[in-house]
Amino acid sequence: MMNQSNPQDLQRESKEESDIELFGIDEVRSLVQGSDHLGNEQKVVTRFPPEPNGYLHIGHAKSICLNFGIAQANNGDCHLRFDDTNPVTEDIKYISSIVEDLAWLGFGSGKPKHFTSDYFDQLYEWAEYLIKNGDAYVDDLSPDEIREYRGTLETVGKESPYRERGINENLELFRKMREGEFEQGSKVLRAKIDMEAGNLNLRDPIIYRIINVDHPRTKNSWRIYPTYDFAHGQSDAIEGITHSLCTLEFEDHRPLYDWLLDHLPVSIRPKQIEFSRLNMTHTVLSKRNLKYLVDEGLVSGWDDPRMPTLSGLRRRGIPADAIKTFCVGLGVTKANSTVEMAAFDACVREYLNENAQRRMAVIDPLKIILENFEEGRIEQLEVENSPKSESFGTRNLTFSREIYIDREDFMEDPPKKFFRLSPGKEVRLRYAYLIRCKEVVKDTEGKIIELRCTYDPETKGGSAPDGRKVKGILHWVSSHDAINAEIRFYSKLFNTEQPGKSAELIDDLNRESILVHKNCKLEPSLLKFGCEETVQFERLGYFCKDTDSSQINPIFNRTIELRDTWSKLNPSNIS
Ligand code: ATP
Ligand code: MG
């Protein structure tokens, strides 16, 4: 888990907003139905309203980029509002994770946080206002009866026998509900709209229910809590939100959103605008499912590097800016669709290709002795940290008689097109020299334990003065200063494109989504890298230090492969 006091978190707090161009009002305007409701002088105010019942995932990032982006691009404001109206599932720990994830993306730091629970008094007062105007009533029907009375899309609803209660009786009962005088589930407050409405949301929706549970913030002050529908639009009005962006499932709730604002003494009219939610293949983007994975121990926690949560992606080494670039690329539309995980990966890869430094590491070390390199001699090679820009600087690599290459890069009996190392063949060691394999040393069981090679001192930097062509280039590390590390390789958490669709979620789980290599060898400069400083291991992929690392036991996560091997193996996954 993230350590609150580590210097990187502090850095995160002061992180400047990045220069990625986010959304402007034009994108939103195309979603607004009818004429633009916003006067020229009015400041744009949006909100991001997570319910603190889980960690944020990449779908939330889309909403964050949209809401904060619109505010930023229009010199407006975006409120982080915790939509904390259901104390049964909510927890303070989720609040801190949400704040941290948001700050990591570069939003919300140093700004006030808003809570729906801060408006409980006002919301209660408005509920009484509705009762006093004959627009709400206390209903004694059981939850099952309420469902039955509501009717269906094909049949109209039936009015509750309690619908015509007098105002005073309603007020008295509602006040008793607040005092905790009734059992949970025995009464609710409903808006009195129209049981025959075509839109089910308008068939006298519940606006308050009894929940005999303490709230993380208001403790035992309340025994009744407002429903999402009642709390949301009213909180928008209280905060002066101009554009209330939500996902498409709420399109049918918009008439109710507007009805409530019409029937309450609010001075501002926020506008609800719907956009499509982000769905992605090979993962689940629902807090309920993610919580299930955590609770069942199917992953190591919300920040497991295989999770689509922001904390999981961060821990795996995906940079915040890559996520933002991806979200902006998605655009804002009303068309529901599922994005290929491969598209996200491609975006991350493209970002890291430009922005990650390069280093060398060996996963499965095979020792090489360079017979003609003097014992005890250490040569310093100055090498660039990235070919992409000189601004990444250079570092010194040490070269010595004993080095490691990856076992995969040697074959004793190679097929024709194998350009890596084999007996008698020559390869180039990246940044260093050409070497030739002279002898293969095996243990008693026939396992190769060492290669004896020679290096050509005339080929420093890797090119031969006589112009001879050597095709293979290998990464390597010098044995005398290499550091030992564990490297964790991840693949997709689920085997199917839409996990849980045609089987139980658990049956779609990829049981081989982690592969751990111990005893890997890294060049020593990698010790200086912090978590989240993703780096390319040459020829191997992108990696970053895991939060489980210690000084004596560094652990690296593979963030992503250099190329998309998944789609190659599974051609049907290419869109
Ligand atoms: P979940 O289904 O994961 O529990 P939710 O919508 O219940 O999601 P909230 O905490 O209520 O989660 O979400 C906060 C905001 O993020 C809402 O405005 C919601 O519309 C938006 N959001 C959630 N999931 C997505 C998604 N997959 N794509 C885009 N926006 C999303
Ligand atoms: Mg929600």
XYZ file of C-alpha atoms in Angstrom, residues 44-436:
393
model
C -18.568 26.850 -15.752
C -18.750 24.652 -12.664
C -18.642 20.870 -12.939
C -18.248 18.158 -10.340
C -16.808 14.694 -10.005
C -19.049 12.796 -7.583
C -17.592 9.441 -6.525
C -19.353 7.325 -3.978
C -16.713 6.365 -1.388
C -17.457 2.644 -1.606
C -14.364 1.516 -3.497
C -11.229 2.670 -5.261
C -11.274 4.662 -8.461
C -10.739 2.789 -11.723
C -9.856 3.802 -15.255
C -13.529 4.450 -16.034
C -13.529 7.094 -13.333
C -10.431 8.602 -14.937
C -12.501 9.260 -18.032
C -15.067 11.109 -15.944
C -12.354 12.977 -14.022
C -10.615 14.136 -17.199
C -13.926 15.231 -18.602
C -15.155 17.132 -15.555
C -11.871 18.689 -14.499
C -10.923 19.170 -18.134
C -14.026 21.183 -18.986
C -13.483 23.333 -15.920
C -9.808 23.880 -16.721
C -10.351 24.636 -20.377
C -13.033 27.203 -19.552
C -11.473 28.880 -16.532
C -14.155 27.307 -14.458
C -14.133 25.132 -11.425
C -14.637 21.449 -10.731
C -15.726 20.165 -7.335
C -14.690 16.860 -5.926
C -17.837 15.759 -4.175
C -18.132 12.601 -2.168
C -21.571 11.253 -2.788
C -21.792 9.686 0.656
C -25.465 8.911 1.080
C -25.266 5.176 1.728
C -23.410 4.485 4.985
C -23.832 0.725 4.563
C -21.137 0.412 1.909
C -19.080 3.550 2.421
C -15.837 3.900 4.310
C -13.335 6.629 5.214
C -10.479 4.590 3.727
C -12.040 4.976 0.301
C -12.142 8.732 0.732
C -8.387 8.946 1.247
C -7.664 6.643 -1.681
C -9.872 8.748 -3.948
C -8.138 11.960 -2.870
C -4.752 10.372 -3.471
C -5.658 8.982 -6.894
C -7.108 12.279 -8.001
C -4.012 14.193 -6.911
C -1.892 11.661 -8.753
C -3.781 12.431 -11.941
C -3.022 16.081 -11.255
C -6.445 17.262 -10.115
C -8.039 18.604 -7.001
C -4.977 19.204 -4.811
C -5.354 22.088 -2.425
C -9.015 22.536 -3.285
C -11.873 22.121 -0.830
C -13.571 18.752 -0.780
C -17.324 18.611 -0.843
C -19.521 16.000 0.773
C -23.186 15.316 0.151
C -23.393 14.573 3.884
C -22.643 18.255 4.526
C -25.994 19.008 2.928
C -28.068 16.557 4.967
C -29.740 19.393 6.908
C -30.624 21.309 3.764
C -31.808 18.168 1.975
C -33.988 17.287 4.934
C -35.464 20.764 4.936
C -36.262 20.427 1.237
C -37.920 17.081 1.830
C -40.218 18.777 4.340
C -40.777 21.536 1.792
C -42.040 18.929 -0.686
C -44.306 17.416 1.978
C -45.706 20.827 2.871
C -46.529 21.460 -0.782
C -48.247 18.110 -1.106
C -45.416 16.837 -3.320
C -44.198 14.024 -1.078
C -45.705 11.443 1.237
C -44.671 8.795 3.714
C -45.438 5.316 2.439
C -45.837 2.229 4.634
C -45.762 -0.315 1.836
C -43.029 -2.926 2.147
C -40.126 -2.828 -0.328
C -41.658 -5.795 -2.178
C -45.045 -4.121 -2.394
C -43.495 -0.906 -3.624
C -41.807 -2.855 -6.395
C -45.028 -4.626 -7.266
C -47.078 -1.402 -7.244
C -44.592 0.332 -9.482
C -45.686 -1.654 -12.523
C -43.490 -2.332 -15.524
C -42.631 -0.762 -18.850
C -45.722 -2.459 -20.244
C -48.123 -1.853 -17.380
C -48.897 1.307 -15.451
C -48.264 1.511 -11.725
C -50.799 1.424 -8.914
C -51.158 4.146 -6.323
C -50.209 3.286 -2.761
C -53.083 3.339 -0.240
C -50.941 5.792 1.786
C -50.566 8.244 -1.080
C -53.329 10.578 0.035
C -52.172 11.049 3.608
C -52.624 14.575 4.900
C -49.716 16.990 5.025
C -49.614 17.102 8.799
C -49.645 13.347 9.141
C -46.846 13.085 6.599
C -44.786 15.691 8.414
C -45.260 13.987 11.729
C -44.344 10.553 10.351
C -41.336 11.879 8.479
C -40.052 13.568 11.644
C -40.478 10.306 13.535
C -38.586 8.519 10.783
C -35.758 10.963 11.392
C -35.865 10.318 15.137
C -35.374 6.614 14.510
C -38.794 5.587 15.739
C -39.436 3.091 12.947
C -37.809 -0.096 11.798
C -35.596 -0.066 8.754
C -37.698 -0.860 5.681
C -41.004 -0.041 7.345
C -41.473 3.408 5.828
C -40.065 5.583 3.067
C -40.643 9.095 1.829
C -41.737 9.253 -1.798
C -42.115 12.122 -4.208
C -45.711 12.335 -5.387
C -45.412 12.484 -9.146
C -47.350 10.100 -11.366
C -47.864 6.355 -10.994
C -48.902 6.164 -14.639
C -45.841 7.923 -16.034
C -44.181 6.146 -18.951
C -40.841 6.715 -17.232
C -40.596 4.386 -14.236
C -38.388 6.866 -12.416
C -41.347 9.236 -12.190
C -43.654 6.698 -10.541
C -43.405 8.211 -7.083
C -39.682 7.605 -6.564
C -38.322 7.025 -3.075
C -36.413 10.042 -1.845
C -35.648 9.069 1.768
C -35.256 5.684 3.407
C -34.616 4.524 6.954
C -31.110 3.130 7.395
C -30.260 2.367 10.993
C -26.549 2.633 10.431
C -24.038 5.240 11.589
C -22.480 7.351 8.877
C -18.679 7.659 8.561
C -18.969 11.445 8.878
C -22.278 12.331 10.497
C -21.994 9.396 12.926
C -25.342 8.700 14.618
C -27.041 12.005 13.744
C -29.251 10.483 11.091
C -31.471 7.426 10.859
C -32.784 8.376 7.430
C -30.700 9.012 4.352
C -31.600 10.605 1.002
C -31.497 8.453 -2.132
C -29.098 9.211 -4.966
C -31.876 10.758 -7.016
C -32.892 13.149 -4.282
C -29.377 14.031 -3.142
C -27.641 14.427 -6.429
C -29.386 17.202 -8.293
C -29.990 19.127 -5.091
C -26.302 18.948 -4.177
C -25.538 20.194 -7.674
C -27.870 23.132 -7.053
C -26.362 23.904 -3.643
C -22.866 23.987 -5.139
C -23.849 26.043 -8.171
C -22.936 23.309 -10.643
C -23.666 24.359 -14.212
C -22.960 21.061 -16.013
C -23.744 17.840 -14.205
C -22.134 15.164 -16.340
C -23.057 11.586 -15.712
C -23.080 8.282 -17.526
C -25.845 7.161 -19.865
C -27.664 4.968 -17.330
C -28.918 8.205 -15.822
C -30.563 9.462 -18.976
C -33.926 8.128 -17.736
C -33.383 9.855 -14.418
C -33.079 13.287 -16.021
C -36.841 14.022 -15.940
C -36.774 13.295 -12.214
C -33.650 15.421 -11.769
C -35.516 18.278 -13.442
C -38.800 17.617 -11.629
C -37.142 17.915 -8.233
C -35.370 21.145 -9.157
C -38.691 22.492 -10.478
C -40.444 21.748 -7.210
C -37.810 23.049 -4.825
C -36.796 26.646 -4.038
C -33.385 26.428 -5.702
C -31.815 29.479 -7.261
C -29.666 27.773 -9.864
C -30.575 25.248 -12.520
C -27.780 22.775 -13.169
C -28.112 20.762 -16.349
C -27.637 17.028 -16.371
C -25.780 15.794 -19.430
C -25.083 12.143 -20.115
C -22.076 10.614 -21.829
C -21.103 7.008 -22.461
C -19.207 5.148 -19.807
C -15.896 3.519 -20.508
C -15.983 -0.248 -20.855
C -12.846 -2.200 -21.556
C -12.198 -5.777 -22.656
C -10.498 -8.356 -20.418
C -11.268 -6.477 -17.231
C -14.148 -5.353 -15.076
C -14.945 -1.714 -14.419
C -17.437 -1.934 -11.646
C -16.560 -1.345 -8.050
C -18.777 -4.208 -6.976
C -16.811 -6.696 -9.064
C -13.479 -5.203 -8.128
C -14.402 -5.395 -4.460
C -15.340 -9.023 -4.965
C -11.860 -9.770 -6.338
C -10.309 -8.050 -3.321
C -12.608 -9.612 -0.713
C -12.142 -13.115 -2.103
C -8.365 -12.729 -2.127
C -8.231 -13.291 -5.888
C -5.907 -10.288 -6.110
C -3.549 -8.896 -3.484
C -5.631 -5.755 -2.912
C -7.210 -2.791 -4.631
C -3.748 -1.755 -5.782
C -2.776 -5.143 -7.203
C -0.877 -4.291 -10.415
C -3.340 -6.354 -12.464
C -6.307 -4.293 -11.316
C -7.795 -1.569 -13.546
C -7.896 0.701 -10.508
C -5.846 3.875 -10.653
C -3.802 2.643 -7.695
C -3.179 -0.689 -9.447
C -2.202 0.949 -12.718
C 0.072 3.350 -10.836
C 1.745 0.522 -8.975
C 2.282 -1.318 -12.238
C 4.067 1.740 -13.596
C 1.501 3.295 -15.911
C 2.112 7.057 -15.820
C -0.765 9.404 -15.020
C -0.158 11.316 -18.244
C -0.546 8.148 -20.302
C -3.939 7.578 -18.689
C -4.985 11.149 -19.370
C -3.856 10.958 -22.983
C -5.894 7.783 -23.362
C -8.994 9.369 -21.823
C -8.781 12.425 -24.024
C -8.386 10.170 -27.058
C -11.665 8.452 -26.189
C -13.549 11.693 -26.643
C -17.008 12.300 -25.229
C -19.924 10.714 -26.985
C -23.273 9.172 -26.304
C -22.384 5.923 -28.029
C -21.778 3.051 -25.641
C -18.894 0.891 -26.698
C -16.206 -1.342 -25.337
C -12.613 -0.307 -25.845
C -10.037 -2.993 -26.525
C -7.498 -3.355 -23.757
C -4.965 -3.455 -26.601
C -5.864 0.158 -27.441
C -5.066 1.244 -23.903
C -1.823 -0.737 -23.957
C -0.830 0.864 -27.254
C -1.369 4.306 -25.789
C 0.758 3.481 -22.745
C 3.484 2.009 -24.922
C 3.569 5.052 -27.136
C 3.853 7.307 -24.124
C 6.609 5.281 -22.495
C 8.552 4.942 -25.710
C 8.973 8.711 -25.691
C 9.248 9.309 -21.982
C 10.932 6.370 -20.285
C 14.670 6.124 -19.758
C 16.411 2.929 -20.826
C 18.433 0.556 -18.739
C 19.667 -3.007 -18.943
C 18.504 -5.966 -16.913
C 18.822 -9.713 -17.261
C 15.906 -11.927 -16.263
C 17.471 -15.370 -16.368
C 21.217 -14.827 -16.071
C 23.760 -16.888 -17.969
C 27.354 -16.104 -17.042
C 29.901 -15.224 -19.692
C 33.648 -15.112 -19.064
C 35.538 -12.961 -21.543
C 38.800 -14.860 -21.614
C 40.884 -12.111 -23.166
C 39.595 -9.375 -20.831
C 42.095 -8.845 -18.012
C 41.053 -10.090 -14.626
C 40.236 -7.240 -12.226
C 40.027 -4.630 -14.968
C 36.883 -2.483 -14.988
C 36.047 -0.326 -17.968
C 33.635 2.598 -17.768
C 31.340 3.111 -20.731
C 29.418 6.348 -21.011
C 26.022 5.610 -22.528
C 22.907 7.602 -23.289
C 19.812 7.136 -21.122
C 17.449 7.327 -24.078
C 17.884 7.683 -27.821
C 14.742 9.832 -27.842
C 16.292 12.947 -26.389
C 19.645 14.134 -25.121
C 17.830 15.729 -22.233
C 17.693 12.326 -20.563
C 21.474 12.564 -20.119
C 24.037 9.795 -19.891
C 25.326 7.349 -17.317
C 28.337 5.157 -16.799
C 28.076 1.438 -17.300
C 30.854 -0.810 -16.116
C 32.221 -3.531 -18.347
C 34.274 -6.367 -16.942
C 35.569 -9.876 -17.572
C 32.472 -11.471 -16.176
C 29.043 -10.484 -17.480
C 25.527 -11.884 -17.658
C 23.272 -12.255 -20.662
C 19.777 -13.702 -20.756
C 19.761 -17.485 -21.108
C 17.214 -17.100 -23.903
C 19.796 -15.281 -25.979
C 22.018 -18.332 -26.306
C 21.389 -21.576 -28.202
C 23.866 -24.358 -28.450
C 22.242 -25.773 -31.519
C 20.444 -22.856 -33.141
C 18.034 -22.896 -36.070
C 19.014 -20.988 -39.185
C 17.637 -17.567 -38.412
C 18.859 -17.364 -34.851
C 20.991 -14.228 -34.776
C 21.783 -14.263 -31.109
C 24.706 -16.075 -29.485
C 25.704 -19.652 -30.340
C 28.986 -21.551 -30.424
C 31.506 -19.920 -32.783
C 29.138 -17.021 -33.566
C 29.653 -13.352 -32.923
C 27.156 -10.886 -31.418
C 27.242 -7.291 -30.318
C 26.847 -6.415 -26.665
C 24.788 -3.239 -26.543
C 26.994 -0.148 -25.977
C 30.102 -2.362 -25.552
C 31.945 -4.783 -27.835
C 31.533 -7.641 -30.254
C 32.031 -10.979 -28.557
C 32.437 -14.496 -29.934
